[in-house]
PDB file of C-alpha atoms and ligand atoms in Angstrom:
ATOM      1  CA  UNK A   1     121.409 165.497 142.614  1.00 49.00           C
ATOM      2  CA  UNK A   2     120.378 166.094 145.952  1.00 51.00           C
ATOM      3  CA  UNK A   3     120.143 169.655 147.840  1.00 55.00           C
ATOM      4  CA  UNK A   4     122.993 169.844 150.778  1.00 58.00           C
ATOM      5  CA  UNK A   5     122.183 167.899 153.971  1.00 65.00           C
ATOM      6  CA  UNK A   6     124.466 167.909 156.793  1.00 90.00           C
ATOM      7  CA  UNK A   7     126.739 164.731 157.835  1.00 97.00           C
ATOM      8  CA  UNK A   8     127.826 163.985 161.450  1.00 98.00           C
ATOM      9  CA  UNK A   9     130.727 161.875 162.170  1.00 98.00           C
ATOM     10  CA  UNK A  10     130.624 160.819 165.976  1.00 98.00           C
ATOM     11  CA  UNK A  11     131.818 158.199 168.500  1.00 98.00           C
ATOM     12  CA  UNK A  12     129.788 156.100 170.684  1.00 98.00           C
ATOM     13  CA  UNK A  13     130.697 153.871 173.618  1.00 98.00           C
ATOM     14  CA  UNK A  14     128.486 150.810 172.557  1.00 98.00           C
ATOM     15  CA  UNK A  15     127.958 147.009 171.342  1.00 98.00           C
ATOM     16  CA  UNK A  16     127.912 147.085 167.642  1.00 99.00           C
ATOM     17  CA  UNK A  17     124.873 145.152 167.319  1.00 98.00           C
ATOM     18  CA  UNK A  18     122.505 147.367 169.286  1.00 98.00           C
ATOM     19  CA  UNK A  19     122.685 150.160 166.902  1.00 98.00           C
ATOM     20  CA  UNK A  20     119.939 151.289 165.041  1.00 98.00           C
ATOM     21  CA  UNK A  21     121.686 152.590 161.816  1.00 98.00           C
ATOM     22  CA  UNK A  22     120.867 151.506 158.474  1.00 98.00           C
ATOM     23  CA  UNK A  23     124.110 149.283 158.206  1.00 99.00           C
ATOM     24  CA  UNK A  24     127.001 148.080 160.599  1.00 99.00           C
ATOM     25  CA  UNK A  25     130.161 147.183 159.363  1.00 99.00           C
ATOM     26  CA  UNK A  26     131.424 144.012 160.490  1.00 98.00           C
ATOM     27  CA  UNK A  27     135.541 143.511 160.960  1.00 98.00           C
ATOM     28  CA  UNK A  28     135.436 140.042 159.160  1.00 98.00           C
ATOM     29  CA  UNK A  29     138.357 137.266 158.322  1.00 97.00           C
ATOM     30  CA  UNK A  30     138.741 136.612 154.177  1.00 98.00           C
ATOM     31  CA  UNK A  31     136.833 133.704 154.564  1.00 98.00           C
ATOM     32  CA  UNK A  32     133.475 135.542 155.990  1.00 98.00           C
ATOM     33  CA  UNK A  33     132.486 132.353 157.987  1.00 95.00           C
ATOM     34  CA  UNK A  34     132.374 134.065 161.432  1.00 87.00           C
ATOM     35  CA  UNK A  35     135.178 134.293 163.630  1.00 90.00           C
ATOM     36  CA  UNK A  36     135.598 135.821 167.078  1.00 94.00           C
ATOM     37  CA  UNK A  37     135.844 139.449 168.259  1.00 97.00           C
ATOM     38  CA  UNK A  38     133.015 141.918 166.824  1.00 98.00           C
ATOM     39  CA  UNK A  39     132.476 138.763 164.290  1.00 98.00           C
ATOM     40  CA  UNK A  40     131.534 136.555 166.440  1.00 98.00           C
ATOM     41  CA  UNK A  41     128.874 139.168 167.441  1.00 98.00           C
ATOM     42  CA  UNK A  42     127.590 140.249 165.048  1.00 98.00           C
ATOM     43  CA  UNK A  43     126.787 136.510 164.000  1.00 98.00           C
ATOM     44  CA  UNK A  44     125.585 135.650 167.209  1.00 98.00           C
ATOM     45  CA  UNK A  45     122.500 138.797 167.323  1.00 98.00           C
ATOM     46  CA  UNK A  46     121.889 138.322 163.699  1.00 98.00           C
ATOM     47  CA  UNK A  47     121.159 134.724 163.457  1.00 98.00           C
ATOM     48  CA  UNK A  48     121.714 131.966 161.468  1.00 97.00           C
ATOM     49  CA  UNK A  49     121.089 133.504 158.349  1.00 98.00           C
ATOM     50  CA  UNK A  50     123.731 135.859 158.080  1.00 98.00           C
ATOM     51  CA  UNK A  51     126.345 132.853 158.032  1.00 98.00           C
ATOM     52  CA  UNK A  52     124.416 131.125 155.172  1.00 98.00           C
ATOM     53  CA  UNK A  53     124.366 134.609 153.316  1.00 98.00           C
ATOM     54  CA  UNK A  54     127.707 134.947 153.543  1.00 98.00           C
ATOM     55  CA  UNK A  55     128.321 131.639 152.222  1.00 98.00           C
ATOM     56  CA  UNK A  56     127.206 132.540 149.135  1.00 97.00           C
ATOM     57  CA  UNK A  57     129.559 135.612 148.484  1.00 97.00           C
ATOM     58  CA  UNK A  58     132.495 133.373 148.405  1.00 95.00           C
ATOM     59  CA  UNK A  59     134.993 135.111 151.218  1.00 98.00           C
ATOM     60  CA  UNK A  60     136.436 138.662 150.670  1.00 98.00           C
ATOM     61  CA  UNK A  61     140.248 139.691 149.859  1.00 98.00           C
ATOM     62  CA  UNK A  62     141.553 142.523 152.115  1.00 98.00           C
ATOM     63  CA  UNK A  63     140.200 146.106 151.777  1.00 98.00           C
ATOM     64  CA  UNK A  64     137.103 144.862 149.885  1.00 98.00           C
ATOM     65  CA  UNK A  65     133.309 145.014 151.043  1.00 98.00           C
ATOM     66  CA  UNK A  66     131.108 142.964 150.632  1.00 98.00           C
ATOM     67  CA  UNK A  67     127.029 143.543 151.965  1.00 98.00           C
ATOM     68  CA  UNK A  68     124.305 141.066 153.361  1.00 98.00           C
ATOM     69  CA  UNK A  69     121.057 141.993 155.133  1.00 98.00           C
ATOM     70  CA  UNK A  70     120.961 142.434 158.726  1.00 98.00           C
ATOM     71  CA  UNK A  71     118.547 139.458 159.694  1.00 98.00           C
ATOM     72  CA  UNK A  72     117.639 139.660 163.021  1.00 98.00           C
ATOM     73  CA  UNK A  73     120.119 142.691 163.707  1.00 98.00           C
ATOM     74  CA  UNK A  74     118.048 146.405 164.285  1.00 98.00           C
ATOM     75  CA  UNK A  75     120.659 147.196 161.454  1.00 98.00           C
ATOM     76  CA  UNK A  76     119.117 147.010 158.051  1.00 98.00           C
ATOM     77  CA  UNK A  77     122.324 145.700 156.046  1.00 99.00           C
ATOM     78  CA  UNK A  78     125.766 144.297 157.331  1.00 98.00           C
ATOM     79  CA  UNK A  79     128.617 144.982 155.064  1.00 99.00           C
ATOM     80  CA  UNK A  80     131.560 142.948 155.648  1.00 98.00           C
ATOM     81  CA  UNK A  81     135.278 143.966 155.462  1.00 98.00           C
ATOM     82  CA  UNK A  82     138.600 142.632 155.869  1.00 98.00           C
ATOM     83  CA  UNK A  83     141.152 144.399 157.773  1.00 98.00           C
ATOM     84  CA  UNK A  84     144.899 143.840 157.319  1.00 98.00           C
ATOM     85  CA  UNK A  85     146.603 141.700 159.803  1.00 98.00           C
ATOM     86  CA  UNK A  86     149.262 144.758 161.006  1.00 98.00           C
ATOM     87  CA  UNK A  87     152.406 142.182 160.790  1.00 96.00           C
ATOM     88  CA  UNK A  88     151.751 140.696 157.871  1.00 96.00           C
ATOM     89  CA  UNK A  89     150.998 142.942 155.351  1.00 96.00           C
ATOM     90  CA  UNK A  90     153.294 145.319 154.007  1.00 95.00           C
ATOM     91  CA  UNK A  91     151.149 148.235 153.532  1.00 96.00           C
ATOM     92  CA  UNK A  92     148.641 148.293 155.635  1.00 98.00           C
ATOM     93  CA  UNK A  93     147.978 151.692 156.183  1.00 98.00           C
ATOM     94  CA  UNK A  94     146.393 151.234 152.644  1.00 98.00           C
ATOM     95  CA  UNK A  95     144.559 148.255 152.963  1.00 98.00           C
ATOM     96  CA  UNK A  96     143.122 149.754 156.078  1.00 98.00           C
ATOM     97  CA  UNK A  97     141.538 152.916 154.341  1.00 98.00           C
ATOM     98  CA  UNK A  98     140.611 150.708 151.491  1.00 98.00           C
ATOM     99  CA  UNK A  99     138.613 148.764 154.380  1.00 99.00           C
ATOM    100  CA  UNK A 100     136.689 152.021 154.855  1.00 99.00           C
ATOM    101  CA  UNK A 101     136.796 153.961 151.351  1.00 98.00           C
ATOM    102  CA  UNK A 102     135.063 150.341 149.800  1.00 99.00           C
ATOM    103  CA  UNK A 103     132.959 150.072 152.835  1.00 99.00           C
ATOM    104  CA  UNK A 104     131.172 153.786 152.364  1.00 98.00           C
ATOM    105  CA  UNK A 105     131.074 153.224 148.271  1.00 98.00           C
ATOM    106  CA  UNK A 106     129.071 149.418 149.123  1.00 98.00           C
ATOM    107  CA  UNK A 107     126.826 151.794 151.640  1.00 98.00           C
ATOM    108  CA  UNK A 108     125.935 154.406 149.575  1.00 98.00           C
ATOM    109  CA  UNK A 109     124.867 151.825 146.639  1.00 98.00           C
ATOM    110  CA  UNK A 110     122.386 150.932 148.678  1.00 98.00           C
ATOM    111  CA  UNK A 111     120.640 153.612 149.813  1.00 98.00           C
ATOM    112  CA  UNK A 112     122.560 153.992 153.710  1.00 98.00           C
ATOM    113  CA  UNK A 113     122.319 156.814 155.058  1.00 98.00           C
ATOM    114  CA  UNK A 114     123.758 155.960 158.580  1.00 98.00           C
ATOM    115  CA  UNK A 115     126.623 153.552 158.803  1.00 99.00           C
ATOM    116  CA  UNK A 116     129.166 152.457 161.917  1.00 99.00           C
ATOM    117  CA  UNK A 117     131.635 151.050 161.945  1.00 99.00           C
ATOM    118  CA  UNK A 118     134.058 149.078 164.610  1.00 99.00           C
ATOM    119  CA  UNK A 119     137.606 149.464 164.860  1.00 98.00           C
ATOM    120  CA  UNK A 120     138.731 147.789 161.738  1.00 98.00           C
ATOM    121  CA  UNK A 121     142.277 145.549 162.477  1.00 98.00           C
ATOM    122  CA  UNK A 122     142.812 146.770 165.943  1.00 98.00           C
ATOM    123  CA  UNK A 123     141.555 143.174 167.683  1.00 97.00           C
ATOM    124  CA  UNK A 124     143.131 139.928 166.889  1.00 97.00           C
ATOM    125  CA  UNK A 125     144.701 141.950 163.647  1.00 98.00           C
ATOM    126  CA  UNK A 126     147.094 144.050 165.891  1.00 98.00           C
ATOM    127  CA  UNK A 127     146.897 147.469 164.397  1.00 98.00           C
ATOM    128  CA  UNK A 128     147.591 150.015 166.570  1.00 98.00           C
ATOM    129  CA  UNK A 129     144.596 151.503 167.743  1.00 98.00           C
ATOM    130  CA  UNK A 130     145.823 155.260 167.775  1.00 98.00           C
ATOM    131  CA  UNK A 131     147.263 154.896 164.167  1.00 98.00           C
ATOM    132  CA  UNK A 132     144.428 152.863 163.017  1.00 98.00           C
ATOM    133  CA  UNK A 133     141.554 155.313 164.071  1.00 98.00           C
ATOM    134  CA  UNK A 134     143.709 157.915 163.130  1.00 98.00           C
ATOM    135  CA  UNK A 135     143.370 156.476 159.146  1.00 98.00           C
ATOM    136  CA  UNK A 136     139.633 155.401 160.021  1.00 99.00           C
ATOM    137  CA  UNK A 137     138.784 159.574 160.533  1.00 98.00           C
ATOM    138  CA  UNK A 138     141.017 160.633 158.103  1.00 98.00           C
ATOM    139  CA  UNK A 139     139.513 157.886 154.934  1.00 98.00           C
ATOM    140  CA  UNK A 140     135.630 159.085 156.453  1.00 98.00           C
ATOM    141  CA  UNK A 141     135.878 162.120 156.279  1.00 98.00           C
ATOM    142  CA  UNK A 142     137.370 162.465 152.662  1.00 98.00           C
ATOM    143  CA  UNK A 143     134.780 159.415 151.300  1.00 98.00           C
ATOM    144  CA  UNK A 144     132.082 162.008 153.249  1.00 98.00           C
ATOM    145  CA  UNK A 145     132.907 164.791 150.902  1.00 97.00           C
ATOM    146  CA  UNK A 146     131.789 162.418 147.427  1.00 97.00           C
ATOM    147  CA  UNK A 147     128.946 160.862 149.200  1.00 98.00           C
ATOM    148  CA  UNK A 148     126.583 163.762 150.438  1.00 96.00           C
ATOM    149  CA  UNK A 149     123.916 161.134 150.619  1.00 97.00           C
ATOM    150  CA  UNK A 150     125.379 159.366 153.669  1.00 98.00           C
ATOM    151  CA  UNK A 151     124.465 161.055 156.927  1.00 98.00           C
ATOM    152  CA  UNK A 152     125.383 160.154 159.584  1.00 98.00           C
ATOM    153  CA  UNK A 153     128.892 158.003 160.641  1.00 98.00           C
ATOM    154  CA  UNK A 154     129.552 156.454 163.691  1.00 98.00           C
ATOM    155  CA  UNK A 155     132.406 155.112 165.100  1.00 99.00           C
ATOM    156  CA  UNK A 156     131.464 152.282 167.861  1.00 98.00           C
ATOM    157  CA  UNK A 157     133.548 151.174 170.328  1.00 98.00           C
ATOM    158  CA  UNK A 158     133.424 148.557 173.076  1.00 98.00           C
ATOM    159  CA  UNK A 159     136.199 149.614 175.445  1.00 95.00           C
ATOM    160  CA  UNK A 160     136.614 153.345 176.595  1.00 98.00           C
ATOM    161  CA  UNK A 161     140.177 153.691 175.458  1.00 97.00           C
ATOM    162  CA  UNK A 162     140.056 153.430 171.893  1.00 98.00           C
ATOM    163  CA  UNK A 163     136.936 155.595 172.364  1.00 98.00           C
ATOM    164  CA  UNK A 164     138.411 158.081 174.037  1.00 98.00           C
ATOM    165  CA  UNK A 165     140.791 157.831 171.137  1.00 98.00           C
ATOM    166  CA  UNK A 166     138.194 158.473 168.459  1.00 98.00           C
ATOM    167  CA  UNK A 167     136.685 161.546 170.659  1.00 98.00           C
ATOM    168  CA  UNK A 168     140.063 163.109 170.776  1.00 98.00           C
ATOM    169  CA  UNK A 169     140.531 162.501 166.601  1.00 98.00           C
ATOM    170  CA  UNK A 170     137.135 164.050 166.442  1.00 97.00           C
ATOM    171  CA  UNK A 171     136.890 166.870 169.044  1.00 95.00           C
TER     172      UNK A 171
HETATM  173  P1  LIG B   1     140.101 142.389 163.779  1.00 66.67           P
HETATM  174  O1  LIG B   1     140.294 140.941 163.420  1.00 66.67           O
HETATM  175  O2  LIG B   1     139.767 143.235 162.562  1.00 66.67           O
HETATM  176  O3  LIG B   1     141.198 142.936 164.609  1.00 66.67           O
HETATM  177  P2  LIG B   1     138.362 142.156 166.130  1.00 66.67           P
HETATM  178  O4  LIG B   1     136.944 141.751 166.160  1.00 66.67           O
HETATM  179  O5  LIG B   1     139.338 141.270 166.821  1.00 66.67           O
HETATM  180  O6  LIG B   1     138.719 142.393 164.595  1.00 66.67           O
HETATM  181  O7  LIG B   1     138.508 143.599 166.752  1.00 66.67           O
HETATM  182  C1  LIG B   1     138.134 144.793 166.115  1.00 66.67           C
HETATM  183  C2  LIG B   1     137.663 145.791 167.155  1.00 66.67           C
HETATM  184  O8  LIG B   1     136.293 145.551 167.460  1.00 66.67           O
HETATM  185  C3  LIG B   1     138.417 145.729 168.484  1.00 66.67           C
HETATM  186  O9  LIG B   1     138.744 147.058 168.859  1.00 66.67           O
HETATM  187  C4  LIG B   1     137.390 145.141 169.437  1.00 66.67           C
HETATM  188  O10 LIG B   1     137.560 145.624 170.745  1.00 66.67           O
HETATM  189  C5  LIG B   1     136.106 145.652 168.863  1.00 66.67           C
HETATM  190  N1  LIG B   1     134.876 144.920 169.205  1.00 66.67           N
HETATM  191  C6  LIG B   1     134.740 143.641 169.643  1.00 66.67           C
HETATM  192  N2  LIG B   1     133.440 143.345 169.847  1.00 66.67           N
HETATM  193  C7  LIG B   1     132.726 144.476 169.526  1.00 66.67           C
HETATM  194  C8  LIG B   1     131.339 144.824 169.532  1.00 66.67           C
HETATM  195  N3  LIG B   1     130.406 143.943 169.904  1.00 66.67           N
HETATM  196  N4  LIG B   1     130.986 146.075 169.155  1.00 66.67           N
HETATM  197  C9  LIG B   1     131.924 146.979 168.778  1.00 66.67           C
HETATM  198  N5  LIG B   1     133.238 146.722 168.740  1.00 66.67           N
HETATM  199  C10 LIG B   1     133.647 145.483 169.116  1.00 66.67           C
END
């Protein structure tokens, strides 16, 4: 077991793929052949090999994780999740903290110690973004408490509401 080292939860105003974490999570659709949105981004600065990586995991059901190298991303890993669509599922409060409790658990298997993540289901998904970072914080900061060996947990945004949002949750 490790001795005590502190964790930091924080949120950033940023692009996703300019982070220089050990792994970014990426807000994928079940079949994890790219899409738009933080997707599409993520594929586009990575390169060409993420999508042929993620061929070979063979999609992702909802609240699952699933983790591929970074390629040409400054992040060392991506791990890929899939957020509930907010009018189709029944529960998604649940799958949405699954998205982040599985997430963490896939991180700390492989040695992250700093790990972001975007707003899971709060694009084309259309979860709320106050209830949705709301869960986010709230599943983080529990999965923190089992996982002293992950550091460092940042919560990237694109647009300054839903960060101003996070900084509120977190102040
Ligand atoms: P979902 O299908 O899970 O809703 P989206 O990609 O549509 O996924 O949106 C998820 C969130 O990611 C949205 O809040 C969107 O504004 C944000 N986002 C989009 N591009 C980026 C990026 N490059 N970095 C960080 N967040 C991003």
């Amino acid at each position: 077991m490790g001795k005590h080292t502190k964790q930091t939860i924080e949120a950033v105003l940023a692009d996703i793929t300019t982070l220089h974490v050990d792994a970014i999570v990426n807000a994928a659709n079940p079949t994890l052949l790219g899409g738009g949105g933080v997707d599409g981004a993520i594929h586009r600065a990575a390169g060409p090999g993420l999508l042929e990586a993620c061929r070979r995991l063979g999609g992702c059901r909802t609240g699952e994780a699933k983790i591929t190298p970074g390629f040409d991303l400054p992040a060392r890993y991506v791990i890929h999740t899939v957020g509930p669509v907010y009018y189709s599922e029944r529960h998604p409060a649940d799958l949405l903290a699954d998205c982040y409790r599985n997430s963490v658990e896939v991180a700390v298997q492989n040695g992250v110690r700093s790990l972001a993540f975007p707003a899971i289901s709060t694009g084309v998904y259309g979860y709320p973004a106050r209830e949705a970072s709301q869960i986010a914080v709230r599943q983080v900061q529990f999965s923190l408490l089992t996982h002293p060996s992950l550091e460092r947990v940042v919560f990237c945004c694109i647009d300054e509401p839903i960060f101003e949002i996070y900084k509120q949750l977190l102040s």
